[in-house]
Amino acid sequence: QVQLVESGGGLAQPGGSLRLSCVASGFTFSFSLYTMSWYRQAPGKERDLVATGTDISGSTFYADSVKGRFTISRDNVKKTVYLQMNGLKPEDSAVYYCKARFTTGSTYWGQGTQVTVSS
């Protein structure tokens, strides 16, 4: 029932930009009640939190490695969360995953979208 679909990944040059999108569907409750996050996982590494945003508090969190370069935002009408990535570095290359978390702790994951940063 619940589905998260990421898109926007691809190949970018160092210093370039990409915008990832995650479209949600099938939620029982208002999309605004879900905390949305972006994670990434590079080959041979664990899946790490990149950014989190919640409409309830209006707070955001960014990993130190992306702070000042990435921005998380959401559109509750379109039920979409975005990750604007600027100043991309080769070390940003990874599969990026969208995650939704309800107040009960229930979580849902997207299928991931590949981001490759290379010259």
XYZ file of N, CA and C in Angstrom, residues 11-12 34 71 81 92 94 100-101 105:
30
model
N 24.432 10.921 -13.385
C 25.840 11.286 -13.400
C 25.993 12.794 -13.339
N 26.862 13.246 -12.456
C 27.153 14.666 -12.330
C 28.652 14.884 -12.242
N 4.401 12.568 8.677
C 5.550 11.683 8.503
C 6.844 12.481 8.453
N 20.138 20.402 0.610
C 18.956 20.967 1.235
C 17.771 20.022 1.066
N 9.126 14.679 -1.288
C 10.264 15.240 -0.580
C 11.420 15.341 -1.563
N 30.314 11.792 -2.723
C 28.860 11.781 -2.619
C 28.240 10.645 -3.425
N 26.733 7.387 -4.415
C 26.071 6.369 -3.611
C 24.670 6.138 -4.162
N 10.356 7.274 5.052
C 9.267 7.928 5.765
C 9.087 7.266 7.120
N 8.879 8.077 8.148
C 8.673 7.551 9.498
C 7.465 8.217 10.131
N 6.571 5.012 14.840
C 7.824 4.353 14.563
C 7.819 3.543 13.282
